[in-house]
Short mmCIF file of C-alpha atoms in Angstrom, two decimals:
data_model
loop_
_atom_site.label_atom_id
_atom_site.label_comp_id
_atom_site.label_asym_id
_atom_site.label_seq_id
_atom_site.Cartn_x
_atom_site.Cartn_y
_atom_site.Cartn_z
CA MET Z 1 18.53 14.39 -7.44
CA VAL Z 2 20.89 14.01 -4.14
CA LYS Z 3 24.10 12.29 -5.86
CA ALA Z 4 27.14 13.86 -3.59
CA LEU Z 5 27.44 11.40 -0.70
CA SER Z 6 28.76 13.21 2.55
CA TRP Z 7 27.70 13.44 6.26
CA HIS Z 8 25.60 16.51 6.03
CA GLU Z 9 23.81 14.45 2.38
CA THR Z 10 22.80 11.25 4.29
CA ASN Z 11 21.79 12.88 6.82
CA LEU Z 12 19.45 15.45 4.80
CA ARG Z 13 18.23 12.01 2.81
CA TRP Z 14 17.10 10.42 6.11
CA PHE Z 15 15.59 13.66 7.21
CA VAL Z 16 12.96 13.52 4.13
CA LEU Z 17 12.69 10.05 4.50
CA CYS Z 18 10.76 11.62 8.01
CA LEU Z 19 9.28 13.61 6.37
CA ILE Z 20 8.23 11.58 2.95
CA GLY Z 21 6.56 9.06 5.92
CA VAL Z 22 4.44 11.65 8.29
CA TYR Z 23 1.37 11.12 4.99
CA PRO Z 24 0.94 7.45 5.03
CA LEU Z 25 1.20 7.53 9.20
CA ALA Z 26 -1.42 10.12 8.87
CA GLN Z 27 -3.44 8.74 6.03
CA PHE Z 28 -4.43 5.54 8.37
CA LEU Z 29 -4.85 7.62 11.20
CA ILE Z 30 -7.32 9.63 9.19
CA ALA Z 31 -8.99 7.03 7.21
CA GLU Z 32 -9.26 4.50 10.42
CA PHE Z 33 -12.14 6.67 11.94
CA PRO Z 34 -15.16 5.27 10.73
CA ALA Z 35 -14.00 1.18 11.49
CA LEU Z 36 -12.51 2.53 14.80
CA LEU Z 37 -15.69 4.86 15.93
CA GLY Z 38 -18.51 3.24 14.17
CA GLU Z 39 -21.15 2.66 17.52
CA GLN Z 40 -20.39 5.99 17.66
CA ILE Z 41 -20.90 8.02 14.74
CA LYS Z 42 -23.83 5.80 14.99
CA ASN Z 43 -25.48 6.80 18.30
CA TYR Z 44 -24.56 10.14 16.97
CA PHE Z 45 -26.81 10.97 13.81
CA GLN Z 46 -29.34 7.81 14.83
CA VAL Z 47 -27.68 5.51 11.74
CA THR Z 48 -27.58 1.98 10.93
CA GLN Z 49 -23.42 -0.11 10.15
CA GLU Z 50 -25.36 0.05 6.95
CA ASP Z 51 -24.67 4.27 6.50
CA VAL Z 52 -21.70 3.91 8.16
CA ASN Z 53 -20.15 1.92 5.63
CA TYR Z 54 -21.86 4.06 3.30
CA LEU Z 55 -18.13 6.42 4.32
CA LEU Z 56 -15.58 3.57 3.18
CA LEU Z 57 -17.57 3.09 -0.05
CA PHE Z 58 -17.05 6.48 -0.61
CA GLU Z 59 -13.67 6.56 0.14
CA SER Z 60 -12.64 4.19 -2.52
CA LEU Z 61 -14.60 5.21 -4.75
CA PRO Z 62 -12.77 8.07 -6.28
CA ASN Z 63 -9.98 5.74 -5.61
CA MET Z 64 -10.38 3.78 -8.56
CA ILE Z 65 -9.60 6.49 -10.88
CA MET Z 66 -8.55 8.53 -9.23
CA THR Z 67 -4.96 7.49 -8.53
CA LEU Z 68 -4.17 6.52 -11.77
CA VAL Z 69 -5.06 10.66 -12.89
CA GLY Z 70 -3.44 11.27 -9.71
CA GLY Z 71 -0.55 9.40 -11.15
CA LEU Z 72 -0.39 11.29 -14.66
CA ILE Z 73 -1.35 14.84 -12.54
CA ILE Z 74 2.35 13.89 -10.82
CA ASP Z 75 4.31 12.85 -13.42
CA ALA Z 76 2.72 16.26 -16.38
CA PHE Z 77 3.03 19.03 -13.68
CA GLY Z 78 6.06 17.48 -11.89
CA VAL Z 79 5.53 15.93 -7.76
CA ARG Z 80 6.21 19.08 -5.13
CA ARG Z 81 3.05 21.65 -6.97
CA SER Z 82 0.78 17.59 -7.39
CA TYR Z 83 1.26 16.42 -3.56
CA VAL Z 84 0.52 20.22 -2.62
CA LEU Z 85 -2.95 20.38 -4.24
CA PHE Z 86 -3.06 16.50 -2.76
CA GLY Z 87 -2.81 17.97 0.68
CA ILE Z 88 -5.26 20.66 0.11
CA VAL Z 89 -7.86 18.08 -0.83
CA VAL Z 90 -7.46 15.88 2.24
CA ILE Z 91 -7.46 18.57 4.59
CA LEU Z 92 -10.31 20.33 3.10
CA GLY Z 93 -12.49 16.49 2.88
CA GLN Z 94 -11.71 16.57 6.57
CA PHE Z 95 -12.15 19.50 7.11
CA LEU Z 96 -16.04 18.54 6.32
CA CYS Z 97 -16.24 15.89 8.22
CA LEU Z 98 -15.54 17.91 11.21
CA ILE Z 99 -18.13 20.28 10.20
CA SER Z 100 -20.75 17.19 10.11
CA VAL Z 101 -20.39 16.52 13.63
CA PHE Z 102 -21.34 20.48 14.29
CA LEU Z 103 -23.67 21.02 12.28
CA GLN Z 104 -25.09 17.28 12.88
CA SER Z 105 -25.38 16.05 9.08
CA PHE Z 106 -24.74 12.39 8.25
CA LYS Z 107 -25.04 13.44 4.29
CA LEU Z 108 -22.22 16.42 4.94
CA MET Z 109 -19.62 13.58 6.15
CA ILE Z 110 -20.18 11.07 3.57
CA ILE Z 111 -20.20 14.15 1.35
CA GLY Z 112 -16.54 14.53 3.33
CA ARG Z 113 -15.12 11.64 2.93
CA PHE Z 114 -15.76 11.60 -0.92
CA VAL Z 115 -13.46 14.51 -1.10
CA PHE Z 116 -11.32 13.08 1.29
CA GLY Z 117 -10.47 9.65 -1.29
CA ILE Z 118 -10.35 12.10 -4.49
CA PHE Z 119 -6.53 12.34 -3.47
CA GLU Z 120 -5.57 10.93 -0.17
CA SER Z 121 -4.42 7.60 -2.90
CA SER Z 122 -2.73 9.56 -4.84
CA GLY Z 123 -0.19 11.15 -1.95
CA CYS Z 124 0.56 7.90 -1.70
CA VAL Z 125 2.43 7.35 -5.29
CA ALA Z 126 3.45 11.21 -4.91
CA GLU Z 127 5.69 9.42 -1.39
CA SER Z 128 6.92 6.21 -3.04
CA TYR Z 129 7.52 8.23 -6.52
CA TYR Z 130 9.83 10.81 -3.56
CA ILE Z 131 11.15 7.71 -2.08
CA ASN Z 132 12.12 6.38 -5.57
CA LYS Z 133 14.28 10.37 -6.55
CA TRP Z 134 15.88 10.45 -3.32
CA PHE Z 135 16.59 6.23 -2.30
CA LYS Z 136 18.63 4.79 -5.24
CA ASP Z 137 20.25 1.72 -5.53
CA LYS Z 138 20.22 -1.07 -1.81
CA GLU Z 139 19.15 2.00 0.18
CA ASN Z 140 15.67 1.81 -2.17
CA SER Z 141 14.95 -1.11 -0.64
CA PHE Z 142 14.79 -0.48 3.32
CA ALA Z 143 13.49 2.86 2.43
CA TYR Z 144 10.48 1.59 0.63
CA GLY Z 145 10.28 -0.94 4.19
CA ILE Z 146 10.08 2.41 6.45
CA ASP Z 147 7.40 3.48 4.96
CA THR Z 148 5.55 0.39 4.60
CA ALA Z 149 6.81 0.25 8.92
CA LEU Z 150 5.09 3.26 9.44
CA CYS Z 151 1.50 2.48 7.51
CA ARG Z 152 1.20 0.02 9.98
CA ILE Z 153 2.54 2.72 12.67
CA GLY Z 154 -0.61 4.47 11.51
CA SER Z 155 -3.10 2.02 12.59
CA ILE Z 156 -2.70 0.08 15.35
CA THR Z 157 -2.18 3.76 17.05
CA ALA Z 158 -5.78 4.97 15.74
CA SER Z 159 -7.06 1.50 16.82
CA ILE Z 160 -5.79 2.37 20.76
CA LEU Z 161 -6.62 6.85 20.16
CA TYR Z 162 -9.91 7.17 18.84
CA PRO Z 163 -11.09 4.87 21.91
CA PHE Z 164 -9.04 6.68 24.45
CA LEU Z 165 -9.42 10.29 22.85
CA TYR Z 166 -14.23 9.53 23.75
CA SER Z 167 -13.61 7.86 26.50
CA ALA Z 168 -11.91 10.76 27.83
CA SER Z 169 -14.55 13.83 26.73
CA ASP Z 170 -17.22 12.43 27.66
CA ASN Z 171 -17.69 10.04 25.01
CA ASP Z 172 -17.81 14.10 22.97
CA LEU Z 173 -17.13 12.79 18.94
CA SER Z 174 -15.82 15.56 17.33
CA ARG Z 175 -12.93 15.62 20.04
CA CYS Z 176 -11.60 12.17 17.69
CA LEU Z 177 -12.83 14.78 14.44
CA LEU Z 178 -10.70 17.53 15.46
CA MET Z 179 -7.72 15.21 16.06
CA CYS Z 180 -8.59 13.82 12.22
CA PHE Z 181 -7.60 17.19 11.60
CA LYS Z 182 -5.51 18.24 13.07
CA ILE Z 183 -3.22 15.33 11.81
CA ALA Z 184 -4.12 16.48 8.27
CA ILE Z 185 -2.81 19.90 8.95
CA PHE Z 186 1.00 18.53 10.35
CA SER Z 187 0.64 16.56 6.88
CA PHE Z 188 0.16 19.36 4.61
CA ILE Z 189 2.88 21.55 6.93
CA THR Z 190 5.00 18.09 6.41
CA ILE Z 191 4.95 18.52 2.80
CA LEU Z 192 5.03 21.81 2.02
CA ILE Z 193 8.82 21.28 4.35
CA LEU Z 194 9.81 18.19 1.71
CA THR Z 195 7.99 20.21 -1.11
CA GLN Z 196 10.86 22.93 -0.48
CA ILE Z 197 13.57 21.04 0.05
CA ASP Z 198 13.30 18.92 -2.77
CA ARG Z 199 12.83 22.28 -5.00
CA PHE Z 200 16.63 23.11 -2.85
CA SER Z 201 18.08 19.86 -3.76
CA ASP Z 202 16.67 20.07 -7.73
CA MET Z 203 18.03 23.29 -8.11
CA ARG Z 204 21.29 23.27 -6.20
CA ASP Z 205 21.69 19.32 -8.73
CA LYS Z 206 20.87 21.76 -12.20
CA VAL Z 207 18.12 19.28 -13.01
CA GLU Z 208 14.11 20.21 -13.07
CA ASP Z 209 11.30 18.59 -11.82
CA GLN Z 210 10.54 15.86 -14.43
CA LYS Z 211 7.58 16.06 -16.37
CA LEU Z 212 5.18 14.88 -19.39
CA GLU Z 213 4.81 17.10 -22.34
CA SER Z 214 1.53 16.40 -21.71
CA ILE Z 215 -1.77 13.96 -19.67
CA ASP Z 216 -2.36 11.31 -22.51
CA LEU Z 217 -3.74 7.97 -21.03
CA ARG Z 218 -1.83 5.88 -24.59
CA GLN Z 219 1.16 6.41 -22.50
CA ILE Z 220 0.10 3.27 -21.02
CA LYS Z 221 0.68 0.62 -23.92
CA ASN Z 222 4.21 2.08 -23.06
CA PHE Z 223 4.47 -0.06 -20.65
CA SER Z 224 6.43 -3.97 -20.35
CA LEU Z 225 4.44 -6.82 -20.24
CA GLU Z 226 6.44 -7.52 -17.21
CA PHE Z 227 4.85 -4.49 -15.20
CA TYR Z 228 1.05 -5.58 -15.86
CA ILE Z 229 2.00 -9.62 -14.20
CA THR Z 230 3.55 -7.48 -11.93
CA LEU Z 231 0.17 -5.43 -11.53
CA ILE Z 232 -1.98 -8.65 -11.57
CA SER Z 233 -0.30 -9.88 -8.80
CA CYS Z 234 0.18 -7.32 -6.29
CA ALA Z 235 -3.58 -6.05 -6.68
CA THR Z 236 -5.46 -9.63 -6.18
CA CYS Z 237 -2.67 -9.95 -3.62
CA TYR Z 238 -3.44 -6.81 -1.88
CA SER Z 239 -7.33 -7.43 -1.46
CA VAL Z 240 -6.74 -11.38 -0.24
CA PHE Z 241 -5.45 -9.47 2.42
CA PHE Z 242 -7.84 -7.44 3.53
CA ILE Z 243 -10.47 -8.17 2.16
CA PHE Z 244 -9.61 -10.93 4.14
CA SER Z 245 -8.27 -9.42 7.12
CA TYR Z 246 -12.35 -7.05 6.96
CA ASN Z 247 -14.34 -10.90 7.73
CA SER Z 248 -11.58 -12.37 9.89
CA VAL Z 249 -12.79 -11.42 13.55
CA GLU Z 250 -16.46 -12.68 12.57
CA MET Z 251 -14.93 -15.67 10.65
CA PHE Z 252 -12.68 -16.28 14.22
CA LYS Z 253 -16.16 -15.75 16.56
CA GLN Z 254 -17.83 -17.57 14.22
CA ASN Z 255 -16.09 -21.15 13.46
CA PHE Z 256 -13.22 -21.57 16.08
CA LYS Z 257 -15.95 -19.97 18.62
CA LEU Z 258 -13.69 -17.16 20.59
CA ASP Z 259 -14.56 -14.63 21.87
CA GLN Z 260 -14.51 -10.56 20.95
CA ASN Z 261 -11.59 -9.83 22.79
CA THR Z 262 -9.29 -12.73 21.61
CA ALA Z 263 -10.52 -12.61 17.95
CA ASN Z 264 -9.51 -8.64 17.68
CA ILE Z 265 -5.62 -9.63 19.27
CA LEU Z 266 -5.30 -12.06 16.82
CA PHE Z 267 -6.92 -9.25 13.80
CA SER Z 268 -4.27 -6.93 14.67
CA ILE Z 269 -1.57 -9.76 14.77
CA PRO Z 270 -1.21 -9.67 11.15
CA TYR Z 271 -0.62 -5.02 11.58
CA TYR Z 272 2.53 -5.76 14.72
CA LEU Z 273 4.04 -8.23 12.57
CA SER Z 274 3.93 -6.05 9.51
CA ALA Z 275 5.54 -2.76 11.75
CA LEU Z 276 8.29 -4.80 13.02
CA LEU Z 277 9.71 -6.99 9.43
CA SER Z 278 9.13 -4.09 6.35
CA PRO Z 279 12.04 -2.29 7.35
CA ILE Z 280 14.53 -5.97 8.40
CA VAL Z 281 12.91 -7.15 5.23
CA GLY Z 282 14.05 -3.65 3.16
CA TYR Z 283 17.30 -4.06 4.59
CA TYR Z 284 18.65 -7.50 3.67
CA LEU Z 285 16.45 -6.87 0.97
CA GLN Z 286 19.26 -4.50 -0.42
CA ARG Z 287 21.94 -7.41 0.72
CA ILE Z 288 20.71 -9.79 -0.97
CA GLY Z 289 18.29 -9.25 -3.59
CA ARG Z 290 16.22 -11.83 -5.09
CA ASN Z 291 12.74 -9.49 -5.48
CA ILE Z 292 10.78 -12.09 -7.61
CA GLU Z 293 12.02 -15.34 -5.22
CA ILE Z 294 10.81 -13.79 -1.80
CA LEU Z 295 8.04 -12.37 -3.35
CA ILE Z 296 7.15 -15.91 -4.40
CA ILE Z 297 7.36 -17.25 -0.23
CA ALA Z 298 5.55 -13.99 0.62
CA CYS Z 299 3.06 -15.60 -1.12
CA SER Z 300 2.85 -18.70 0.00
CA CYS Z 301 2.74 -18.23 3.56
CA GLN Z 302 -1.06 -16.01 2.17
CA LEU Z 303 -1.77 -19.24 0.19
CA LEU Z 304 -0.80 -21.72 3.30
CA THR Z 305 -2.94 -19.73 5.04
CA LEU Z 306 -6.12 -19.98 2.69
CA THR Z 307 -5.99 -23.59 2.72
CA MET Z 308 -5.37 -24.25 6.09
CA PHE Z 309 -9.09 -22.22 7.30
CA GLN Z 310 -10.41 -23.96 3.78
CA MET Z 311 -9.68 -26.90 5.35
CA LEU Z 312 -10.49 -26.71 9.09
CA PRO Z 313 -14.11 -27.93 10.42
CA GLU Z 314 -16.42 -26.10 12.09
CA PHE Z 315 -15.31 -26.14 15.66
CA ASP Z 316 -17.42 -26.46 18.80
CA SER Z 317 -15.72 -25.10 21.37
CA PRO Z 318 -12.58 -22.80 21.86
CA CYS Z 319 -10.70 -22.89 18.99
CA LEU Z 320 -6.79 -20.54 19.05
CA ILE Z 321 -4.25 -22.95 17.80
CA PHE Z 322 -5.53 -22.28 14.28
CA PRO Z 323 -6.75 -18.83 14.02
CA LEU Z 324 -3.03 -17.79 15.56
CA ILE Z 325 -0.96 -19.78 13.04
CA GLY Z 326 -3.35 -18.29 10.32
CA SER Z 327 -2.61 -14.80 11.82
CA ILE Z 328 0.82 -15.36 11.94
CA LEU Z 329 1.75 -16.83 8.17
CA ASN Z 330 -0.92 -13.70 6.97
CA GLY Z 331 1.62 -11.18 9.69
CA LEU Z 332 4.23 -12.53 7.45
CA PHE Z 333 3.31 -12.45 3.68
CA PHE Z 334 2.29 -8.97 4.58
CA GLY Z 335 5.46 -7.97 6.41
CA ILE Z 336 7.53 -9.43 3.69
CA TYR Z 337 5.61 -8.83 0.48
CA PHE Z 338 5.55 -5.21 -0.02
CA ALA Z 339 8.37 -4.01 1.27
CA VAL Z 340 10.12 -6.23 -1.62
CA MET Z 341 6.97 -4.94 -4.16
CA TRP Z 342 7.57 -1.75 -4.19
CA PRO Z 343 10.55 -0.83 -5.05
CA TYR Z 344 10.19 -3.34 -7.69
CA ILE Z 345 8.17 -1.32 -9.40
CA PRO Z 346 9.96 2.25 -10.82
CA ASN Z 347 12.35 -1.21 -11.97
CA ILE Z 348 10.35 -1.84 -14.38
CA VAL Z 349 8.39 1.39 -16.00
CA PRO Z 350 10.37 3.64 -17.83
CA SER Z 351 11.64 6.29 -15.64
CA HIS Z 352 9.48 9.44 -16.91
CA MET Z 353 6.15 7.49 -16.36
CA VAL Z 354 7.39 6.07 -12.40
CA ALA Z 355 4.36 8.34 -11.10
CA THR Z 356 2.05 7.18 -13.87
CA GLY Z 357 2.70 2.47 -12.85
CA PHE Z 358 1.93 3.93 -9.03
CA GLY Z 359 -1.27 5.51 -9.76
CA LEU Z 360 -2.44 2.85 -12.05
CA ILE Z 361 -1.48 0.09 -9.53
CA TYR Z 362 -2.91 1.35 -6.92
CA SER Z 363 -5.91 2.49 -9.08
CA CYS Z 364 -5.76 -1.23 -9.88
CA ILE Z 365 -5.68 -2.30 -5.87
CA ASN Z 366 -8.80 -0.26 -5.25
CA LEU Z 367 -10.94 -1.41 -8.43
CA GLU Z 368 -10.40 -5.08 -7.15
CA LEU Z 369 -10.92 -4.48 -3.86
CA THR Z 370 -14.26 -2.70 -4.11
CA CYS Z 371 -15.97 -5.21 -6.34
CA PHE Z 372 -14.66 -8.41 -3.91
CA SER Z 373 -15.66 -7.01 -1.07
CA TYR Z 374 -19.19 -6.20 -2.57
CA ILE Z 375 -19.22 -10.25 -3.16
CA VAL Z 376 -17.51 -11.11 -0.11
CA ALA Z 377 -20.36 -9.16 1.82
CA ASN Z 378 -22.99 -10.39 -0.76
CA ILE Z 379 -21.69 -14.52 0.16
CA LEU Z 380 -21.92 -12.91 3.56
CA ARG Z 381 -25.50 -12.02 4.35
CA VAL Z 382 -26.17 -15.22 6.68
CA GLU Z 383 -22.89 -16.13 8.60
CA ASN Z 384 -22.03 -19.45 8.66
CA TYR Z 385 -19.01 -21.75 8.40
CA GLU Z 386 -20.42 -22.87 4.47
CA ASN Z 387 -20.52 -19.54 3.33
CA TYR Z 388 -17.01 -18.54 5.18
CA LEU Z 389 -15.53 -21.76 3.66
CA LYS Z 390 -17.36 -20.25 0.44
CA MET Z 391 -15.10 -16.14 1.04
CA ASN Z 392 -12.19 -18.82 1.78
CA SER Z 393 -13.06 -20.74 -1.32
CA LEU Z 394 -12.87 -17.40 -3.05
CA LEU Z 395 -9.90 -15.39 -1.92
CA LEU Z 396 -7.54 -19.21 -3.22
CA LEU Z 397 -8.34 -18.35 -5.89
CA LEU Z 398 -7.11 -14.36 -6.09
CA SER Z 399 -4.31 -15.73 -3.24
CA PHE Z 400 -3.12 -18.34 -6.44
CA ILE Z 401 -3.63 -16.24 -9.57
CA GLY Z 402 -1.31 -14.16 -7.20
CA PHE Z 403 1.33 -16.64 -7.22
CA ILE Z 404 0.88 -18.74 -9.98
CA SER Z 405 1.49 -14.41 -11.93
CA LEU Z 406 4.67 -14.49 -9.37
CA ILE Z 407 6.08 -17.79 -11.57
CA TYR Z 408 5.86 -16.23 -15.06
CA LEU Z 409 8.18 -13.61 -13.74
CA LEU Z 410 10.55 -16.02 -12.36
CA PHE Z 411 10.86 -18.06 -15.10
CA SER Z 412 10.41 -15.03 -17.39
CA ASN Z 413 13.69 -13.53 -15.83
CA GLN Z 414 15.69 -16.76 -15.87
CA SER Z 415 15.01 -17.09 -19.35
CA LYS Z 416 16.38 -12.64 -20.18
CA GLN Z 417 19.22 -13.77 -17.28
CA ARG Z 418 20.00 -17.13 -19.92
CA ASN Z 419 19.86 -14.84 -22.90
CA SER Z 420 21.89 -12.12 -21.47
CA ASN Z 421 25.00 -15.07 -20.35
CA HIS Z 422 24.78 -16.38 -23.37
CA SER Z 423 24.86 -12.97 -25.20
CA GLN Z 424 27.72 -12.16 -23.52
CA SER Z 425 29.32 -15.44 -23.70
CA ASN Z 426 28.88 -14.72 -27.91
CA GLU Z 427 30.84 -11.35 -27.45
CA THR Z 428 33.32 -12.46 -25.65
CA ASP Z 429 34.21 -15.40 -28.24
CA SER Z 430 33.83 -12.96 -31.12
CA THR Z 431 36.54 -10.28 -29.40
CA ILE Z 432 38.87 -12.89 -28.67
CA GLN Z 433 38.66 -14.48 -32.00
CA ILE Z 434 39.54 -10.87 -33.68
CA GLU Z 435 41.98 -10.21 -31.08
CA LEU Z 436 44.00 -13.63 -32.48
CA MET Z 437 43.83 -12.96 -36.07
CA VAL Z 438 45.36 -9.15 -34.88
CA LEU Z 439 47.99 -10.75 -33.70
CA CYS Z 440 48.49 -13.76 -36.51
CA LYS Z 441 48.59 -10.92 -39.10
CA GLN Z 442 51.08 -9.36 -36.84
CA THR Z 443 52.98 -12.17 -37.20
#
């Protein structure tokens, strides 16, 4: 851990943040290709949209368990070895996807996506671990804000890059997958550089890569109630955002009679806002604190969005204003919530189990996202106004659960603070009484 505050060491830490940020940027660049090239994949392999959805499903399935396992691996074997392992598996998965295009084997592409997904989110756990290790106190929030912005930039860049590559290469799908493979290799190189810098830093400071004695899932019971309440809020709010986003384009077309291009622009607004807001929120958070209060404000934006869409009727002619307001509110939620939530988590888990804590949260997010995505998919088998209302009702309920969890945390923290102040006041009074008694005896 870097403790000195010289000019060179400060610049080194920000260089380390740039290296850390490459992984989420690369991850979103790679992970988005089935969604962005779905039509091209269907034409090339002669498959259906249902088959394309398997590429997303088989990427998500291992993440429900493997992110927790990845967190335990980090805590047991150290973050450096674990991060390198995760990077190798990501490269292998993407290599299989690339080879599947040359062999025209869609099954091989599904296998590649499964391999890619085994440790994809575990890499995010390692990335969060490094941020928490290198950036302490007030700088921590700003670093997480930068990292969140890079995730959003990855999604935005992917939406521009892959359609351009496909068109520029005369509709050659292999060029797009080759770019994904090159991005995975570049990300792995930055992992190697990062781990070596971290190793030399630990050698200089005479500290060792923190490890658990063994991998034991029973150690999760050491987490506090505050952590599990936070987990509920994080998993529900995260799932609601992405499920709503994935279905928002078609809902805008169905309920508000918007064209495809307008709906796509509205879909991208939350991601642009998040990329802009996350570093700003992180910067000011390090000055004012108040994590729970800010999280409640962010969650209120999500609740307001879903409540508005729940109350609106189906329009007979194009209506832009309400989807625009909803997209902006959703972007405010996304830009604020995760820039505040991730720096908060290391404060509520044992210091030697930070990676396990992040891994458990990522696992629960993926579990909830997969389960409720399946429920919503069944609700929307027939796309009409009534079924989109049912979807909104479900998401509104989940968002309310996340909101109530934050309210509980707010009152719980305030109660702890009052008890702490009362205890300190009693200790001060006792100290004064003792001093007075000593003075009386002396006189």
